[in-house]
Tab-separated table of C-alpha atoms and ligand atoms in Angstrom:
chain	number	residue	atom	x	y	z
A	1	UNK	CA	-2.004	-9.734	16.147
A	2	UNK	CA	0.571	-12.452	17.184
A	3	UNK	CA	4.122	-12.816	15.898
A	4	UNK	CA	5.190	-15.681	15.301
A	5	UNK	CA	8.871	-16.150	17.234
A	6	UNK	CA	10.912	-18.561	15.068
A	7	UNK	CA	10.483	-15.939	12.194
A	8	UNK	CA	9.986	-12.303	14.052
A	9	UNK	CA	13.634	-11.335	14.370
A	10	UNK	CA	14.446	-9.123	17.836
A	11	UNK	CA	16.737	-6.958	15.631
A	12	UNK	CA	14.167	-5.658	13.619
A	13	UNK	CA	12.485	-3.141	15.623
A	14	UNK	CA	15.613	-2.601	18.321
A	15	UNK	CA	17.305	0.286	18.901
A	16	UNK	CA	20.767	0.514	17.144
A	17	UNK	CA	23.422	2.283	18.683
A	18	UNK	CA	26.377	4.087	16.811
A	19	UNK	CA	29.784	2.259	17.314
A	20	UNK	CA	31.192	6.046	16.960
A	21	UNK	CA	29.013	7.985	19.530
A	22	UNK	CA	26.921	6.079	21.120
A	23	UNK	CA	23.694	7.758	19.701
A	24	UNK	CA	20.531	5.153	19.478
A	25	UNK	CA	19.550	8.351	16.537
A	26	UNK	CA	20.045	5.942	13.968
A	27	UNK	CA	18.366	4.415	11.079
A	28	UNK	CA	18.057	1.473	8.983
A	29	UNK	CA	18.659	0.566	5.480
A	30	UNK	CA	17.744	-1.563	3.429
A	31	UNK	CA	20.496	-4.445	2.968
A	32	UNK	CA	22.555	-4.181	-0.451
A	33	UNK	CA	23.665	-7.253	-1.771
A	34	UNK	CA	23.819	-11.150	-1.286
A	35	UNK	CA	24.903	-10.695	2.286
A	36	UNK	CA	21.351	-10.861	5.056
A	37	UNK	CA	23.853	-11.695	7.564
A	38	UNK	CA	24.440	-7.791	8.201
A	39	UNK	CA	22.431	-4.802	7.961
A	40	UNK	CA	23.341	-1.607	7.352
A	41	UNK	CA	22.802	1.616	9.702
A	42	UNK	CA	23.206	5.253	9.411
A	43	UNK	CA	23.583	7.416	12.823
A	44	UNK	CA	22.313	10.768	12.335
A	45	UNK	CA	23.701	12.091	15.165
A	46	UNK	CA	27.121	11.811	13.869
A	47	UNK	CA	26.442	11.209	10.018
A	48	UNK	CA	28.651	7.895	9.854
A	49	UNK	CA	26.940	4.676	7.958
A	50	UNK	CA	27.839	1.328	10.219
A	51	UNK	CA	27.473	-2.025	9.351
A	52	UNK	CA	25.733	-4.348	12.071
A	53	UNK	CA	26.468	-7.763	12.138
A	54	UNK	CA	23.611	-10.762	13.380
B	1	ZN	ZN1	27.048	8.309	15.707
């Protein structure tokens, strides 16, 4: 299967890591909202939601 790389974003499938601790333990969530310029993140190391801006 090939990707095509003008619409596979990097982000997608990268590791996040927690502004608070550093953990890469996090998750994703699905974006609320008009806003697809962030995403949302919850570390579960630390059990803080982030916001991670593209
Ligand atoms: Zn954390």
């Amino acid at each position: 299967m090939t990707v095509d790389p003008s619409t596979a974003t990097a982000d997608d499938n990268a590791t996040v890591e927690c502004p608070y601790c550093g953990s890469t333990d996090t998750e994703r969530e699905h974006p609320k909202g008009p806003s697809l310029c962030r995403s949302m993140h919850f570390c579960a190391d630390c059990q803080q939601p982030f916001e991670r801006f593209h």
